[in-house]
Amino acid sequence: TNCLTTLWRLFKHLSDDQQRYEKQLIFEHPAFPRVCQQLLQNSRRMTRGDLVFSLHALVSLGVPQNTLLVQTLVRVCQEKLNYLDNRCLSVLATTLSGMDKDKNVSALQAGLQLLVEQRIPSVKDIFILQNLMKCMGKDAPVFLKKKLEMAVLKEINHLTLLNALRVFLALVAMNYCSIPILNACSKKIQENVHDVSFRHLILVLEGCNTLQYRNVKLFSVLADYVNSTACLWDKRQITLFLSAFETLGFQPSELMESFAEKVTKDPEFFNLKNFFIILQVYSRLNYVPRGQQHLFFETLDSCLNKYLPQITSTELLKAVYSLCILGYLPHRALDELLQKDSKGELILSGDTSKEQKEVMLHCVKTCMELDSPSFTKPAFVLTETFSSSVAFNLTKAQKALIELLGDEDMFQQNVQLPYKYHIDFEIRMDSDRKKVLPVAATDVHADSSVQRLAFLFVPTSAFCVGTTHPQGKLAMKMRHLNKLGYHVILVPNKKFQEMTNENAVEFLKGKIYSED
């Protein structure tokens, strides 16, 4: 056992190439079969520690699972399962989590799960608890996850940073979102952020996304830390941080500002992969650098032009789409995109679905028209009402508007505009925003003095996390509605639904008659 565990300790720190070479040397060494034969002969007489550590070392070294030796050790572990202490259970759980499911492994896993359930109240070691959580995995029954959660909560006040990271990642492995544990781990990580490695910072952010855990304070602390220590990270690492934040829908504005400056000063660091990540991050999170907007866009445009000969039609569409969302038209790339579209090369190529590409292409063509410097606000916009009924989640808003304005004729609902844009409610007012005008009266003729208000009731996911800053597609829609002559009023629908009816009426009144 000592021989095998020492081999494994040395082996696990090697690179992949070194591991392949050393593994071949180990298996071909004349002493290795003798060690294995000795294990096989003495398996039933071994101590519980030697038994589970030997199995763990053999599996980790890559000894095939279907060998007589591994299957025998699994069977002996089944026989001695009730005699294993908590530490041995933890090691066995780790070993089984890395093995394929066969008849013996599944039987041992089932027995282990029952034993863990019985033993949980006696386990006080947070390291063992988090390891059991990780090894039980996402397929563990909910009641077992709950028991493990309660056991960890009893020891939560004794968390070290290392254990906080381990427990956090164990919850991710179980796919179990325990808010009390996550909050405690997050607090410990925030307090010791300078001691957290790059790898663990990325794993924490990815784990937050897996568990749908949105802790704005944690995100802000991590973003501020990365920004304040930017000189210690290379641009590739910062790109990965930005990508992780983008996946969460969180906008680290100061980090994005300073990184944009690095991009404009040294665009040569971009490889193609990083270029597409940056385009997606800035467009989805709707961030345009302050004071260097034009230079930033020109730098991205120049990089895109450099990559034009080597990117696919789908990649070209995605790149142009991202820049268009930000309100920038990359003319050379647009010309090439439209040529490919006219030849029919665009929709049928690549792995992105035809529907997705059609939506992106429509968006690009809309931006070409509405964001063009030559576009002028139309005197009259042709609208169409889809239906007199509204979606269930808008009935509260409809009733509040009727109570506020006195009549359904004072607003339109389910309004369809050109360019496939949709408005939940439209209200028309005089030029001073003092008086609401009947819809029918203002439909008769175009009047530039009439103010058009477009109410958009949007889900929380349309904003950057923890803010009311609109994400890219919503920001583009607002920009285009402004170009069409509308004053856009965003209403976070979740917050609105939580209001009392009286507060909802007052809220809409404040929005309609606001001087801003």
Coordinates of N, CA and C in Angstrom, one line a residue, residues 38-181:
Q38 N 0.6 -9.7 -4.7 CA 0.6 -9.7 -3.2 C -0.7 -9.0 -2.7
L39 N -1.1 -7.9 -3.3 CA -2.4 -7.3 -2.9 C -3.5 -8.2 -3.1
L40 N -3.6 -8.9 -4.2 CA -4.7 -9.9 -4.5 C -4.7 -11.0 -3.4
Q41 N -3.6 -11.5 -3.1 CA -3.5 -12.6 -2.1 C -3.9 -12.2 -0.7
N42 N -3.6 -10.9 -0.4 CA -3.8 -10.5 1.0 C -4.9 -9.5 1.2
S43 N -5.8 -9.4 0.2 CA -6.8 -8.4 0.2 C -7.8 -8.5 1.4
R44 N -8.1 -9.8 1.8 CA -9.0 -10.0 2.8 C -8.4 -9.8 4.2
R45 N -7.1 -9.8 4.3 CA -6.4 -9.6 5.5 C -5.9 -8.2 5.8
M46 N -6.1 -7.3 4.8 CA -5.6 -6.0 4.9 C -6.4 -5.1 5.9
T47 N -5.7 -4.1 6.5 CA -6.4 -3.2 7.4 C -7.4 -2.4 6.5
R48 N -8.4 -1.7 7.1 CA -9.4 -1.0 6.3 C -8.7 0.2 5.6
G49 N -7.7 0.8 6.3 CA -7.0 2.0 5.6 C -6.2 1.5 4.4
D50 N -5.4 0.4 4.6 CA -4.7 -0.1 3.5 C -5.6 -0.5 2.3
L51 N -6.7 -1.1 2.6 CA -7.6 -1.6 1.6 C -8.1 -0.4 0.7
V52 N -8.7 0.6 1.3 CA -9.2 1.7 0.5 C -8.2 2.6 -0.2
F53 N -7.0 2.7 0.5 CA -5.9 3.5 -0.1 C -5.3 2.8 -1.3
S54 N -5.2 1.5 -1.2 CA -4.7 0.7 -2.3 C -5.6 0.8 -3.5
L55 N -6.9 0.6 -3.3 CA -7.9 0.7 -4.4 C -7.8 2.1 -5.0
H56 N -7.7 3.1 -4.2 CA -7.7 4.5 -4.7 C -6.4 4.7 -5.5
A57 N -5.3 4.2 -5.1 CA -4.0 4.4 -5.8 C -4.1 3.6 -7.2
L58 N -4.6 2.4 -7.1 CA -4.7 1.6 -8.4 C -5.6 2.3 -9.4
V59 N -6.7 2.7 -9.0 CA -7.7 3.4 -9.9 C -7.1 4.7 -10.4
S60 N -6.4 5.4 -9.6 CA -5.9 6.7 -10.0 C -4.7 6.5 -10.9
L61 N -4.0 5.4 -10.7 CA -2.8 5.2 -11.6 C -3.3 4.6 -13.0
G62 N -4.6 4.3 -13.1 CA -5.1 3.9 -14.4 C -5.1 2.4 -14.6
V63 N -5.0 1.6 -13.5 CA -5.1 0.1 -13.7 C -6.6 -0.2 -14.1
P64 N -6.8 -0.9 -15.2 CA -8.1 -1.1 -15.8 C -9.1 -1.7 -14.7
Q65 N -10.3 -1.1 -14.8 CA -11.3 -1.5 -13.8 C -11.8 -2.9 -13.9
N66 N -11.7 -3.5 -15.1 CA -12.2 -4.9 -15.2 C -11.2 -5.9 -14.9
T67 N -10.0 -5.5 -14.3 CA -9.0 -6.5 -13.9 C -9.5 -7.3 -12.6
L68 N -9.0 -8.5 -12.4 CA -9.4 -9.3 -11.3 C -9.0 -8.5 -10.0
L69 N -7.8 -7.9 -10.0 CA -7.4 -7.2 -8.8 C -8.3 -6.1 -8.4
V70 N -8.7 -5.2 -9.3 CA -9.6 -4.1 -8.9 C -11.0 -4.6 -8.5
Q71 N -11.5 -5.6 -9.2 CA -12.8 -6.1 -8.9 C -12.8 -6.8 -7.6
T72 N -11.7 -7.5 -7.3 CA -11.6 -8.2 -5.9 C -11.6 -7.1 -4.8
L73 N -10.8 -6.1 -5.0 CA -10.7 -5.0 -3.9 C -12.1 -4.4 -3.7
V74 N -12.8 -4.2 -4.8 CA -14.2 -3.6 -4.7 C -15.1 -4.5 -3.9
R75 N -15.0 -5.8 -4.2 CA -15.8 -6.8 -3.5 C -15.5 -6.8 -2.0
V76 N -14.2 -6.8 -1.7 CA -13.7 -6.8 -0.3 C -14.2 -5.5 0.4
C77 N -14.2 -4.4 -0.3 CA -14.7 -3.2 0.3 C -16.2 -3.3 0.7
Q78 N -16.9 -4.0 -0.2 CA -18.3 -4.3 0.1 C -18.5 -5.0 1.4
E79 N -17.7 -6.1 1.5 CA -17.7 -7.0 2.7 C -17.4 -6.2 4.0
K80 N -16.4 -5.3 3.9 CA -15.9 -4.6 5.1 C -16.5 -3.2 5.3
L81 N -17.5 -2.9 4.5 CA -18.0 -1.5 4.4 C -18.4 -1.0 5.8
N82 N -19.1 -1.8 6.6 CA -19.6 -1.3 7.9 C -18.4 -1.1 8.9
Y83 N -17.2 -1.6 8.6 CA -16.1 -1.4 9.5 C -15.2 -0.2 9.1
L84 N -15.5 0.4 8.0 CA -14.7 1.6 7.6 C -15.0 2.8 8.4
D85 N -14.0 3.5 8.9 CA -14.2 4.7 9.6 C -14.5 5.9 8.6
N86 N -14.8 7.1 9.2 CA -15.3 8.2 8.3 C -14.2 8.6 7.3
R87 N -13.0 8.6 7.7 CA -11.9 8.9 6.7 C -11.8 7.9 5.6
C88 N -12.0 6.7 5.9 CA -11.9 5.6 4.9 C -13.1 5.7 3.9
L89 N -14.3 6.1 4.5 CA -15.5 6.3 3.7 C -15.3 7.4 2.7
S90 N -14.6 8.5 3.2 CA -14.3 9.6 2.3 C -13.4 9.2 1.2
V91 N -12.4 8.5 1.5 CA -11.4 8.0 0.4 C -12.1 7.1 -0.6
L92 N -13.0 6.2 -0.1 CA -13.7 5.2 -0.9 C -14.7 6.0 -1.8
A93 N -15.3 7.0 -1.3 CA -16.3 7.8 -2.1 C -15.6 8.5 -3.2
T94 N -14.4 9.0 -2.9 CA -13.6 9.7 -4.0 C -13.2 8.7 -5.1
T95 N -12.8 7.5 -4.7 CA -12.4 6.5 -5.6 C -13.6 6.1 -6.5
L96 N -14.7 5.8 -5.9 CA -15.9 5.4 -6.7 C -16.4 6.5 -7.7
S97 N -16.2 7.7 -7.3 CA -16.7 8.8 -8.2 C -15.9 8.9 -9.5
G98 N -14.7 8.2 -9.5 CA -13.8 8.2 -10.7 C -13.9 6.9 -11.4
M99 N -14.8 6.0 -11.0 CA -15.0 4.7 -11.7 C -16.2 4.6 -12.5
D100 N -16.2 3.8 -13.6 CA -17.4 3.6 -14.4 C -18.3 2.7 -13.6
K101 N -19.6 2.8 -13.9 CA -20.6 2.0 -13.2 C -20.7 0.6 -13.7
D102 N -20.3 -0.4 -12.9 CA -20.6 -1.7 -13.3 C -21.3 -2.4 -12.1
K103 N -21.6 -3.7 -12.2 CA -22.4 -4.4 -11.2 C -21.8 -4.2 -9.8
N104 N -20.5 -4.4 -9.6 CA -19.9 -4.4 -8.3 C -19.8 -2.9 -7.8
V105 N -19.4 -2.0 -8.7 CA -19.3 -0.6 -8.3 C -20.6 0.0 -7.9
S106 N -21.7 -0.3 -8.7 CA -23.0 0.2 -8.3 C -23.5 -0.3 -7.0
A107 N -23.2 -1.6 -6.7 CA -23.6 -2.2 -5.5 C -22.9 -1.5 -4.3
L108 N -21.6 -1.3 -4.5 CA -20.8 -0.7 -3.4 C -21.2 0.8 -3.2
Q109 N -21.5 1.5 -4.4 CA -22.0 2.9 -4.3 C -23.3 2.9 -3.5
A110 N -24.2 2.0 -3.8 CA -25.5 2.0 -3.1 C -25.3 1.8 -1.6
G111 N -24.5 0.8 -1.2 CA -24.2 0.5 0.2 C -23.5 1.7 0.9
L112 N -22.6 2.4 0.1 CA -21.9 3.5 0.7 C -22.9 4.7 1.0
Q113 N -23.8 4.8 0.0 CA -24.8 5.9 0.2 C -25.7 5.7 1.5
L114 N -26.1 4.5 1.7 CA -26.8 4.2 2.9 C -26.0 4.4 4.2
L115 N -24.8 4.0 4.1 CA -23.9 4.1 5.3 C -23.6 5.6 5.6
V116 N -23.4 6.4 4.5 CA -23.1 7.8 4.7 C -24.3 8.5 5.3
E117 N -25.5 8.1 4.9 CA -26.7 8.7 5.5 C -26.8 8.4 7.0
Q118 N -26.4 7.2 7.4 CA -26.4 6.9 8.9 C -25.3 7.6 9.6
R119 N -24.2 7.8 9.0 CA -23.0 8.3 9.7 C -22.9 9.8 9.7
I120 N -23.7 10.5 8.9 CA -23.6 12.0 8.7 C -23.6 12.7 10.1
P121 N -24.5 12.4 11.0 CA -24.6 13.1 12.3 C -23.3 13.0 13.1
S122 N -22.5 11.9 12.9 CA -21.3 11.7 13.6 C -20.0 12.4 13.0
V123 N -20.2 12.9 11.8 CA -19.0 13.5 11.1 C -18.9 14.9 11.4
K124 N -17.8 15.3 12.0 CA -17.6 16.7 12.5 C -16.5 17.4 11.6
D125 N -15.8 16.6 10.8 CA -14.7 17.1 10.1 C -15.2 17.7 8.7
I126 N -15.1 19.0 8.6 CA -15.6 19.7 7.4 C -15.0 19.2 6.1
F127 N -13.7 18.7 6.2 CA -13.0 18.2 5.0 C -13.7 16.9 4.5
I128 N -14.0 16.0 5.5 CA -14.7 14.8 5.1 C -16.1 15.1 4.6
L129 N -16.8 16.0 5.2 CA -18.1 16.3 4.8 C -18.2 16.8 3.3
Q130 N -17.3 17.8 3.0 CA -17.3 18.3 1.7 C -16.9 17.3 0.7
N131 N -16.0 16.3 1.1 CA -15.6 15.3 0.2 C -16.7 14.3 -0.1
L132 N -17.5 14.0 0.9 CA -18.7 13.2 0.7 C -19.7 13.9 -0.2
M133 N -19.9 15.2 0.0 CA -20.8 15.9 -0.8 C -20.4 15.8 -2.3
K134 N -19.1 16.1 -2.5 CA -18.6 16.1 -3.9 C -18.7 14.7 -4.5
C135 N -18.5 13.6 -3.7 CA -18.5 12.3 -4.3 C -19.9 11.7 -4.4
M136 N -20.8 12.1 -3.6 CA -22.2 11.7 -3.7 C -22.8 12.2 -5.0
G137 N -22.3 13.5 -5.4 CA -22.6 14.0 -6.7 C -24.1 14.5 -6.9
K138 N -24.4 14.9 -8.1 CA -25.7 15.5 -8.4 C -26.8 14.4 -8.4
D139 N -26.4 13.2 -8.5 CA -27.4 12.1 -8.6 C -27.9 11.6 -7.2
A140 N -27.3 12.2 -6.1 CA -27.7 11.8 -4.8 C -29.1 12.2 -4.5
P141 N -29.9 11.4 -3.7 CA -31.3 11.9 -3.4 C -31.3 13.2 -2.7
V142 N -32.4 13.9 -2.8 CA -32.5 15.2 -2.2 C -32.4 15.2 -0.7
F143 N -33.0 14.1 -0.1 CA -32.9 14.0 1.4 C -31.5 13.9 1.9
L144 N -30.6 13.2 1.1 CA -29.2 13.0 1.5 C -28.5 14.3 1.4
K145 N -28.8 15.0 0.3 CA -28.2 16.4 0.1 C -28.5 17.3 1.3
K146 N -29.8 17.2 1.7 CA -30.3 18.0 2.8 C -29.6 17.7 4.1
K147 N -29.4 16.4 4.3 CA -28.7 15.9 5.6 C -27.2 16.4 5.6
L148 N -26.6 16.3 4.4 CA -25.2 16.8 4.3 C -25.1 18.3 4.5
E149 N -26.1 19.0 4.0 CA -26.2 20.5 4.2 C -26.3 20.8 5.6
M150 N -27.2 20.1 6.4 CA -27.4 20.4 7.8 C -26.1 20.1 8.6
A151 N -25.4 19.1 8.2 CA -24.1 18.7 8.9 C -23.1 19.8 8.7
V152 N -23.0 20.3 7.5 CA -22.0 21.4 7.2 C -22.4 22.7 7.9
L153 N -23.7 23.0 8.0 CA -24.1 24.2 8.7 C -23.8 24.2 10.1
K154 N -23.7 23.0 10.7 CA -23.3 22.9 12.1 C -21.9 23.3 12.3
E155 N -21.0 23.1 11.3 CA -19.6 23.4 11.4 C -19.2 24.7 10.7
I156 N -20.2 25.4 10.2 CA -19.9 26.5 9.3 C -19.1 27.7 9.9
N157 N -19.2 27.8 11.2 CA -18.5 28.9 11.9 C -17.0 28.6 12.0
H158 N -16.5 27.4 11.6 CA -15.1 27.1 11.7 C -14.5 27.0 10.3
L159 N -15.1 27.6 9.3 CA -14.6 27.5 8.0 C -13.2 28.2 7.8
T160 N -12.3 27.6 7.2 CA -11.1 28.3 6.8 C -11.3 28.6 5.3
L161 N -10.4 29.4 4.7 CA -10.6 29.8 3.3 C -10.6 28.5 2.4
L162 N -9.6 27.6 2.7 CA -9.5 26.4 1.9 C -10.7 25.6 1.9
N163 N -11.3 25.4 3.2 CA -12.5 24.6 3.3 C -13.7 25.3 2.7
A164 N -13.7 26.7 2.8 CA -14.8 27.4 2.1 C -14.8 27.2 0.6
L165 N -13.7 27.2 0.0 CA -13.6 26.9 -1.4 C -14.0 25.5 -1.7
R166 N -13.5 24.5 -0.9 CA -13.9 23.1 -1.1 C -15.4 22.9 -1.0
V167 N -16.0 23.5 0.1 CA -17.4 23.3 0.3 C -18.2 23.9 -0.8
F168 N -17.8 25.1 -1.3 CA -18.5 25.8 -2.4 C -18.5 24.9 -3.6
L169 N -17.3 24.3 -4.0 CA -17.2 23.5 -5.2 C -17.9 22.2 -5.0
A170 N -18.0 21.7 -3.7 CA -18.7 20.5 -3.4 C -20.2 20.7 -3.7
L171 N -20.7 21.8 -3.3 CA -22.1 22.1 -3.7 C -22.4 22.2 -5.2
V172 N -21.4 22.7 -5.9 CA -21.5 22.7 -7.4 C -21.5 21.3 -7.9
A173 N -20.7 20.4 -7.3 CA -20.6 19.0 -7.8 C -21.9 18.3 -7.5
M174 N -22.6 18.7 -6.4 CA -23.9 18.1 -6.0 C -25.0 18.8 -6.8
N175 N -24.7 19.9 -7.4 CA -25.7 20.7 -8.1 C -26.9 21.1 -7.1
Y176 N -26.4 21.6 -5.9 CA -27.4 21.8 -4.8 C -27.1 23.3 -4.3
C177 N -28.1 24.1 -4.4 CA -27.9 25.5 -4.1 C -28.4 25.8 -2.7
S178 N -27.5 25.7 -1.7 CA -27.8 26.0 -0.3 C -27.3 27.4 0.0
I179 N -28.3 28.3 0.0 CA -28.0 29.7 0.1 C -27.2 30.0 1.4
P180 N -27.6 29.5 2.6 CA -26.8 29.8 3.8 C -25.4 29.4 3.7
I181 N -25.1 28.2 3.1 CA -23.7 27.7 3.0 C -23.0 28.6 2.0

